[in-house]
Coordinates of C-alpha atoms and ligand atoms in Angstrom, one line a residue:
X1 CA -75.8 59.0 39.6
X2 CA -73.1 57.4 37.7
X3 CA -70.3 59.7 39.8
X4 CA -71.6 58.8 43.1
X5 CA -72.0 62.5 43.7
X6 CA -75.5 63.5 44.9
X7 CA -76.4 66.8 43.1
X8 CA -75.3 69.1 46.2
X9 CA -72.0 67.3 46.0
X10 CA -69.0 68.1 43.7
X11 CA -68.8 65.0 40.9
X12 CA -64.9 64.0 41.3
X13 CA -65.1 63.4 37.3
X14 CA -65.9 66.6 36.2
X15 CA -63.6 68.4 38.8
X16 CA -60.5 65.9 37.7
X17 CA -61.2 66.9 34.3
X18 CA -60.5 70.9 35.1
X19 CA -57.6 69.8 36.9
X20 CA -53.5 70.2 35.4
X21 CA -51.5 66.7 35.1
X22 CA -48.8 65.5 34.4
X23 CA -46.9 62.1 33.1
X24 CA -44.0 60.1 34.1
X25 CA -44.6 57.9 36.7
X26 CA -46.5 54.6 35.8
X27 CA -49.9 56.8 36.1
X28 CA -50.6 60.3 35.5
X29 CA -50.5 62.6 38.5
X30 CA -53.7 65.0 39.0
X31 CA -52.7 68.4 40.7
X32 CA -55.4 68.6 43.4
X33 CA -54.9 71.7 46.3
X34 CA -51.4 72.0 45.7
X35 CA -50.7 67.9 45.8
X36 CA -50.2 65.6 43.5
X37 CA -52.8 62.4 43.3
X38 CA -53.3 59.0 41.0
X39 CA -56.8 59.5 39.9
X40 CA -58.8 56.4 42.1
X41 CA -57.2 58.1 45.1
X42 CA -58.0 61.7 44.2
X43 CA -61.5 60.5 43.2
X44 CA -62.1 59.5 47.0
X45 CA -60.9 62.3 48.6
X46 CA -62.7 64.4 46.8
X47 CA -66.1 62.7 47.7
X48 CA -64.9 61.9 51.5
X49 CA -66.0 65.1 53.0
X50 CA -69.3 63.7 51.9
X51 CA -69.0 60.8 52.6
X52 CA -66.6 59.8 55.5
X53 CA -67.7 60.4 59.0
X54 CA -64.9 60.6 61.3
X55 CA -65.4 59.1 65.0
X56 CA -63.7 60.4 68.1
X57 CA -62.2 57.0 68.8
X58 CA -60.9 56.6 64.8
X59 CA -57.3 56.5 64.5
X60 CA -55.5 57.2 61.5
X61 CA -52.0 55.9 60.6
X62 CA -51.1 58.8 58.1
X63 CA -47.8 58.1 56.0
X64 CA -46.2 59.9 52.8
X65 CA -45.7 56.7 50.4
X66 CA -42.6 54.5 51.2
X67 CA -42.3 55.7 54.6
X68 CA -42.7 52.7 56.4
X69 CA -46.6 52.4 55.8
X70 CA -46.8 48.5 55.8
X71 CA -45.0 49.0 59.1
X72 CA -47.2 51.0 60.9
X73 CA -49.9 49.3 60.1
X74 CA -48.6 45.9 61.5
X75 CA -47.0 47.7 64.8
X76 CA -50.4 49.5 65.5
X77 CA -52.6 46.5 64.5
X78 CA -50.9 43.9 66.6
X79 CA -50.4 46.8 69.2
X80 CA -54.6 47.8 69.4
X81 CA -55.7 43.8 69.4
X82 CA -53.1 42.2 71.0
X83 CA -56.0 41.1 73.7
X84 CA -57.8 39.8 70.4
X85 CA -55.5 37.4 68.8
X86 CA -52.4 35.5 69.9
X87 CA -49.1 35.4 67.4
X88 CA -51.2 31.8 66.6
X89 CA -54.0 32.9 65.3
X90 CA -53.1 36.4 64.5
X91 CA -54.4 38.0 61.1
X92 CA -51.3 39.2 60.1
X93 CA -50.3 35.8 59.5
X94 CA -52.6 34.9 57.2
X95 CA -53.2 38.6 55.3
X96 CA -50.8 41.6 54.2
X97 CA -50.8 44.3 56.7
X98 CA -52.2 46.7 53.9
X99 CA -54.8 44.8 54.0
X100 CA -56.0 44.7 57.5
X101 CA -55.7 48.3 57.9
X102 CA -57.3 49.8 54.7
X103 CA -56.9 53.2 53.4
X104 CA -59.2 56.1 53.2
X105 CA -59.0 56.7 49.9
X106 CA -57.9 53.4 47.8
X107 CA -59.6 50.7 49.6
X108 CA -61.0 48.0 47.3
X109 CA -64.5 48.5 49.1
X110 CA -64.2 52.8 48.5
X111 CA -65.6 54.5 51.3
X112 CA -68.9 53.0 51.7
X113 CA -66.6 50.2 53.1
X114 CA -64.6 52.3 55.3
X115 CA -67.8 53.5 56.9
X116 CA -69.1 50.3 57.6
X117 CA -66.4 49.1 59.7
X118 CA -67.2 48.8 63.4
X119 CA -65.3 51.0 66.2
X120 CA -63.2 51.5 66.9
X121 CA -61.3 51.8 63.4
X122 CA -57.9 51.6 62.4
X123 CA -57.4 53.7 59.0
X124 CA -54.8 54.1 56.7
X125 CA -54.1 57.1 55.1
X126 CA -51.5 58.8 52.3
X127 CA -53.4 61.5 52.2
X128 CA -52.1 65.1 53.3
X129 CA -53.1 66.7 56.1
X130 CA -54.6 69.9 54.2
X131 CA -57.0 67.6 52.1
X132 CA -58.4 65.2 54.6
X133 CA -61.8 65.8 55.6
X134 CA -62.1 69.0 57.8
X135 CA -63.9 66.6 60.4
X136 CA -61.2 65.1 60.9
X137 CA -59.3 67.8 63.5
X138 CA -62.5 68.4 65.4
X139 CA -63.6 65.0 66.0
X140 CA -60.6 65.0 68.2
X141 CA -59.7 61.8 66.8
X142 CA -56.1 60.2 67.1
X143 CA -53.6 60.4 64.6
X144 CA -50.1 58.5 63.7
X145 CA -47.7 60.4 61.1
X146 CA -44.6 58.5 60.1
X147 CA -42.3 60.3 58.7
X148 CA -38.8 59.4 57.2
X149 CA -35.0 60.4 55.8
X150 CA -35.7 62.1 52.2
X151 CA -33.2 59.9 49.9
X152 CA -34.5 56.6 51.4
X153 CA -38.0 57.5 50.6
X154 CA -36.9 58.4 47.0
X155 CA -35.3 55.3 46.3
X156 CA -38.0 53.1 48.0
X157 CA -40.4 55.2 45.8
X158 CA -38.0 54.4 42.7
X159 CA -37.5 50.7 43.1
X160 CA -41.8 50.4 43.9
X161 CA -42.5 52.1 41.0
X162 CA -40.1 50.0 38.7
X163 CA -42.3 46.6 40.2
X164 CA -45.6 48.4 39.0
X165 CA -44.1 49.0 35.4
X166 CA -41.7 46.4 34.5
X167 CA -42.8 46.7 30.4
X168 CA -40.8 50.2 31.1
X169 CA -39.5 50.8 34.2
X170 CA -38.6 54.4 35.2
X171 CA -34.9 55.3 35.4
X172 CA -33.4 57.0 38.7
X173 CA -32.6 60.4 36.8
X174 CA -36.3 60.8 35.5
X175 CA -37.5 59.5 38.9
X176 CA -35.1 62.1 40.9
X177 CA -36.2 64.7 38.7
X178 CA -39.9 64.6 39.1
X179 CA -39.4 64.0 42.9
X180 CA -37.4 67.1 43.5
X181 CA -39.8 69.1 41.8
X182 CA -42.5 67.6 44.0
X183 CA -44.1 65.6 41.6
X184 CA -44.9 62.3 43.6
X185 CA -47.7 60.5 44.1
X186 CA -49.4 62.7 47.5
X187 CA -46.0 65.4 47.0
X188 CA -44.4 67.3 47.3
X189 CA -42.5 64.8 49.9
X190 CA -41.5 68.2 52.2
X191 CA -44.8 69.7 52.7
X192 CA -46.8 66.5 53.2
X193 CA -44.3 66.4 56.2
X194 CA -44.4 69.9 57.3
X195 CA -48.5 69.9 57.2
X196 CA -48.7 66.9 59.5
X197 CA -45.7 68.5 61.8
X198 CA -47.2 71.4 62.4
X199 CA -50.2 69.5 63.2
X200 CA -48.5 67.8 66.3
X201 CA -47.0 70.8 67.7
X202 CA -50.2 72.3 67.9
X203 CA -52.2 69.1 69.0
X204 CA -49.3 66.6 70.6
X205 CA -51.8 64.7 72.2
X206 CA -54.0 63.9 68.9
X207 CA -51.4 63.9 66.4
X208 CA -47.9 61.5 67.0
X209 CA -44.8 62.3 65.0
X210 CA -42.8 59.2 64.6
X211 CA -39.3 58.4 62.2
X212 CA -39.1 55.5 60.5
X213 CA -35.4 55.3 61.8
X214 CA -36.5 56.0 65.6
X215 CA -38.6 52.7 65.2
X216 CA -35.2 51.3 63.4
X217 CA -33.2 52.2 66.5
X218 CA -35.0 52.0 69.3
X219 CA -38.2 50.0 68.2
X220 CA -38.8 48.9 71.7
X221 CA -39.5 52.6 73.4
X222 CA -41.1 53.6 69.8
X223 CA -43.7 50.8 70.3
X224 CA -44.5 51.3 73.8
X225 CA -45.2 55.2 73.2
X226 CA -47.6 54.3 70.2
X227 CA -49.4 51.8 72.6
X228 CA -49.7 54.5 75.4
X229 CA -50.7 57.0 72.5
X230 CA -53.6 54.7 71.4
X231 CA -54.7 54.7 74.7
X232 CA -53.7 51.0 75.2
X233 CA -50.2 51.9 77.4
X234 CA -48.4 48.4 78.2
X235 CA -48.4 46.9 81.8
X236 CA -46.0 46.2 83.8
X237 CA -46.6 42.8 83.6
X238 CA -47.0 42.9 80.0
X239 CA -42.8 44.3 79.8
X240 CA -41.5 42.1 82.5
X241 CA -43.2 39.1 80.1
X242 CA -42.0 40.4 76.8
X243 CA -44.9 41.3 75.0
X244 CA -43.3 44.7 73.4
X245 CA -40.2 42.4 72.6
X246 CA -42.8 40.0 71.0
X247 CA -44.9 42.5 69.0
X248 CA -41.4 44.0 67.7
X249 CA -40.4 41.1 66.5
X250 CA -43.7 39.6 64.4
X251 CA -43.8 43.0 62.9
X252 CA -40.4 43.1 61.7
X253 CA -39.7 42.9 58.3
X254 CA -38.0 39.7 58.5
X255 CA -40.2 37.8 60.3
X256 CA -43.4 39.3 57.6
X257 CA -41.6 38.9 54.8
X258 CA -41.0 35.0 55.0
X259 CA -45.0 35.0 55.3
X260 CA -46.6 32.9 52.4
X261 CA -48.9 35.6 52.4
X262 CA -46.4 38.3 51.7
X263 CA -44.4 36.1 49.9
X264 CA -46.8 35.6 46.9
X265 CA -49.9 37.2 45.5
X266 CA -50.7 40.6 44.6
X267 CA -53.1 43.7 45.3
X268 CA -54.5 45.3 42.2
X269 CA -53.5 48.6 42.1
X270 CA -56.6 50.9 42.5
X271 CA -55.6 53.4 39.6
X272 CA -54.1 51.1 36.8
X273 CA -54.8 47.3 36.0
X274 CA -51.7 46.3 37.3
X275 CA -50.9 44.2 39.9
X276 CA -48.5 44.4 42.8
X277 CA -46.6 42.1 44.1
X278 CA -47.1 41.6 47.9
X279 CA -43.4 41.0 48.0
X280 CA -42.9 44.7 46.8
X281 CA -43.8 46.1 49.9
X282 CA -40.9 44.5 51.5
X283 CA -38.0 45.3 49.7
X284 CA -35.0 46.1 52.6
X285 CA -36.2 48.1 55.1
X286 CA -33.2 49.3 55.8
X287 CA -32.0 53.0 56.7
X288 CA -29.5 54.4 54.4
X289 CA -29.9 52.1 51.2
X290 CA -29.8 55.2 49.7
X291 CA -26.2 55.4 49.0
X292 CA -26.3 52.4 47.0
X293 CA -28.5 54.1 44.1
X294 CA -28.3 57.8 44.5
X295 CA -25.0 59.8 43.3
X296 CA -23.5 62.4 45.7
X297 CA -24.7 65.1 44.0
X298 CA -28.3 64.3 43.5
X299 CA -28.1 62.9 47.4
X300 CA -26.6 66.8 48.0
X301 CA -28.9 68.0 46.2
X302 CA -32.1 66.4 47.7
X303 CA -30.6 67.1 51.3
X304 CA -30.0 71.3 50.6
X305 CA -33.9 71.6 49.2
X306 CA -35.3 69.2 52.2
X307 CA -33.2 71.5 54.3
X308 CA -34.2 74.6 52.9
X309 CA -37.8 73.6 53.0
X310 CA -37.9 72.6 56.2
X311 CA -36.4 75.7 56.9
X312 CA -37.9 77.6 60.5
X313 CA -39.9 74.5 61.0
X314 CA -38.0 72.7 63.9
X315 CA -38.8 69.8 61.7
X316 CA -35.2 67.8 60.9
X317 CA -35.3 64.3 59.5
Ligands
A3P1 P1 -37.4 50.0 51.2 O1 -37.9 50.1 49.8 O2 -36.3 51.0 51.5 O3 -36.9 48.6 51.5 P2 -44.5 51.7 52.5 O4 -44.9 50.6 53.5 O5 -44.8 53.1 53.0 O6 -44.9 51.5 51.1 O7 -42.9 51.7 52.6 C1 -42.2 50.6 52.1 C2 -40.8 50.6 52.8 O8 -40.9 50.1 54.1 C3 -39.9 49.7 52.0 O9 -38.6 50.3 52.2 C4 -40.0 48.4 52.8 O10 -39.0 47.5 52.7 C5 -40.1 49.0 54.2 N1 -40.8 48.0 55.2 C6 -41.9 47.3 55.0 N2 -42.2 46.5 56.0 C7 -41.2 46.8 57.0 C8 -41.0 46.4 58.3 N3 -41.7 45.5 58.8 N4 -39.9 46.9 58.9 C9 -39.1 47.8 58.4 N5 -39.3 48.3 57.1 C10 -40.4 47.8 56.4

């Protein structure tokens, strides 16, 4: 059928069309179970519990956007096959790390694609914990949630969007505003977190809460716990020779970013026609660059509703 939808399935197109949204960023935003979603992305999550099939030995890299995604993806890759490949003929070299660990819902292939890959997978995922595939939890599969600090996710999210729509780019007021009021692409920002947090408390040894500024400050312990989460723990041997110090430092942003690969080309973006710059996913990466855009009242007042929100959680970032 031209939805993809078999007839006992929901059609994504006729369910989007029911659905509130709302304007401002560079796409609309499609209110979907209490989150908000571009439309390509919403349109695979809604078929996934159809079609994705979750494995025991999957394991899913789940970030809110501008966390740290590209990241994770390159730490866990290199981590999972470092038996695979040298740093010589490694395929981070040659391809962006969004690339060689594809997302659930806005891979170029869709799902079919994600289904075909062989085990065990690495997945990416922006999704929120509450709308992934109920399969997910019982097939006892691993997750990775990387979470981080409120105002430098903002303003990562506020310079990105500004190198998807330079005809008109978005100014930080009108970015804030929508932001605090939850409107993001996969927000509201606090209870993506708090979903996924909750989720490790309950199931530490499947789900793995990681900051984006503990892998800032410490990425040598950081990496080594991922690799014993994955079930791939480092040796001995492997510490004594370096290998954690190695991995730390291919992943790192300066090392990726001087990459021809990251350097030029693009990835069309799978709910507009534009194109984005691989260089866009490397911007700083630093913690704090927030207090070079945001005033001190908006960074006040993004800090007392994060802190409110996360209120009785345990959950501080
Ligand atoms: P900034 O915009 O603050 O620089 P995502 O990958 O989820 O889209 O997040 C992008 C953010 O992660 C950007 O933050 C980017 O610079 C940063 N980043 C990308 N690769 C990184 C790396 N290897 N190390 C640290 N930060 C990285």
């Amino acid at each position: 059928s031209p939805c993809e939808a078999t007839p006992s399935e929901v059609c994504p197109e006729t369910l989007i069309a029911t659905l509130p949204t709302r304007e401002g960023w560079s796409t609309p935003l499609i209110l979907y179970k209490k989150f908000w979603f571009r439309s390509a992305a919403l349109r695979s999550l809604i078929l996934a519990p159809a079609k994705f099939v979750p494995r025991h030995d999957d394991t899913i890299l789940a970030t809110h956007p501008k966390s740290g995604t590209t990241w994770l993806k390159a730490l866990a890759f290199t981590v999972a096959n470092r038996h695979r490949y040298t740093f010589a003929d490694h395929p981070l070299l040659t391809r962006i790390p969004q690339d060689v660990v594809p997302f659930l819902e806005i891979t170029p292939g869709g799902l079919d694609y994600v289904e075909k890959m062989p085990s065990p997978r690495l997945i990416s995922t922006h999704c929120p914990f509450s709308v992934l595939p109920p399969g997910i939890s019982s097939s006892g599969c691993r997750i990775v949630y990387l979470c981080r600090e409120p105002k430098d996710t903002f303003v990562s999210r506020w310079h990105f969007e500004r190198s998807m729509c330079k005809a008109d780019p978005i100014g930080i007021n009108d970015a804030f505003n929508l932001f605090y009021e939850g409107c993001t692409p996969y927000g509201p920002f606090w209870n993506h977190n708090l979903e996924y947090w909750k989720e490790s408390l309950m199931r530490p040894k499947e789900v793995m809460f990681v900051r984006y500024e503990e892998i800032f400050s410490d990425p040598l312990k950081v990496v080594r716990e991922l690799a014993s989460f994955l079930g791939v723990p480092f040796t001995e041997d492997e510490v004594q020779g370096g290998v954690v110090d190695q991995v730390v430092r291919f992943c790192s942003i300066e090392s990726l970013r001087n990459l021809d690969v990251n350097k030029t080309g693009g990835i069309e973006h799978a709910a507009s026609n534009v194109i984005i710059d691989h260089s866009s996913f490397f911007r700083k990466g630093k913690v704090g660059d927030w207090v070079n855009h945001m005033g001190k009242d908006m960074a006040e007042k993004l800090d007392r509703l994060v802190e409110d929100k996360f209120k009785g959680s345990g959950l501080e970032i």
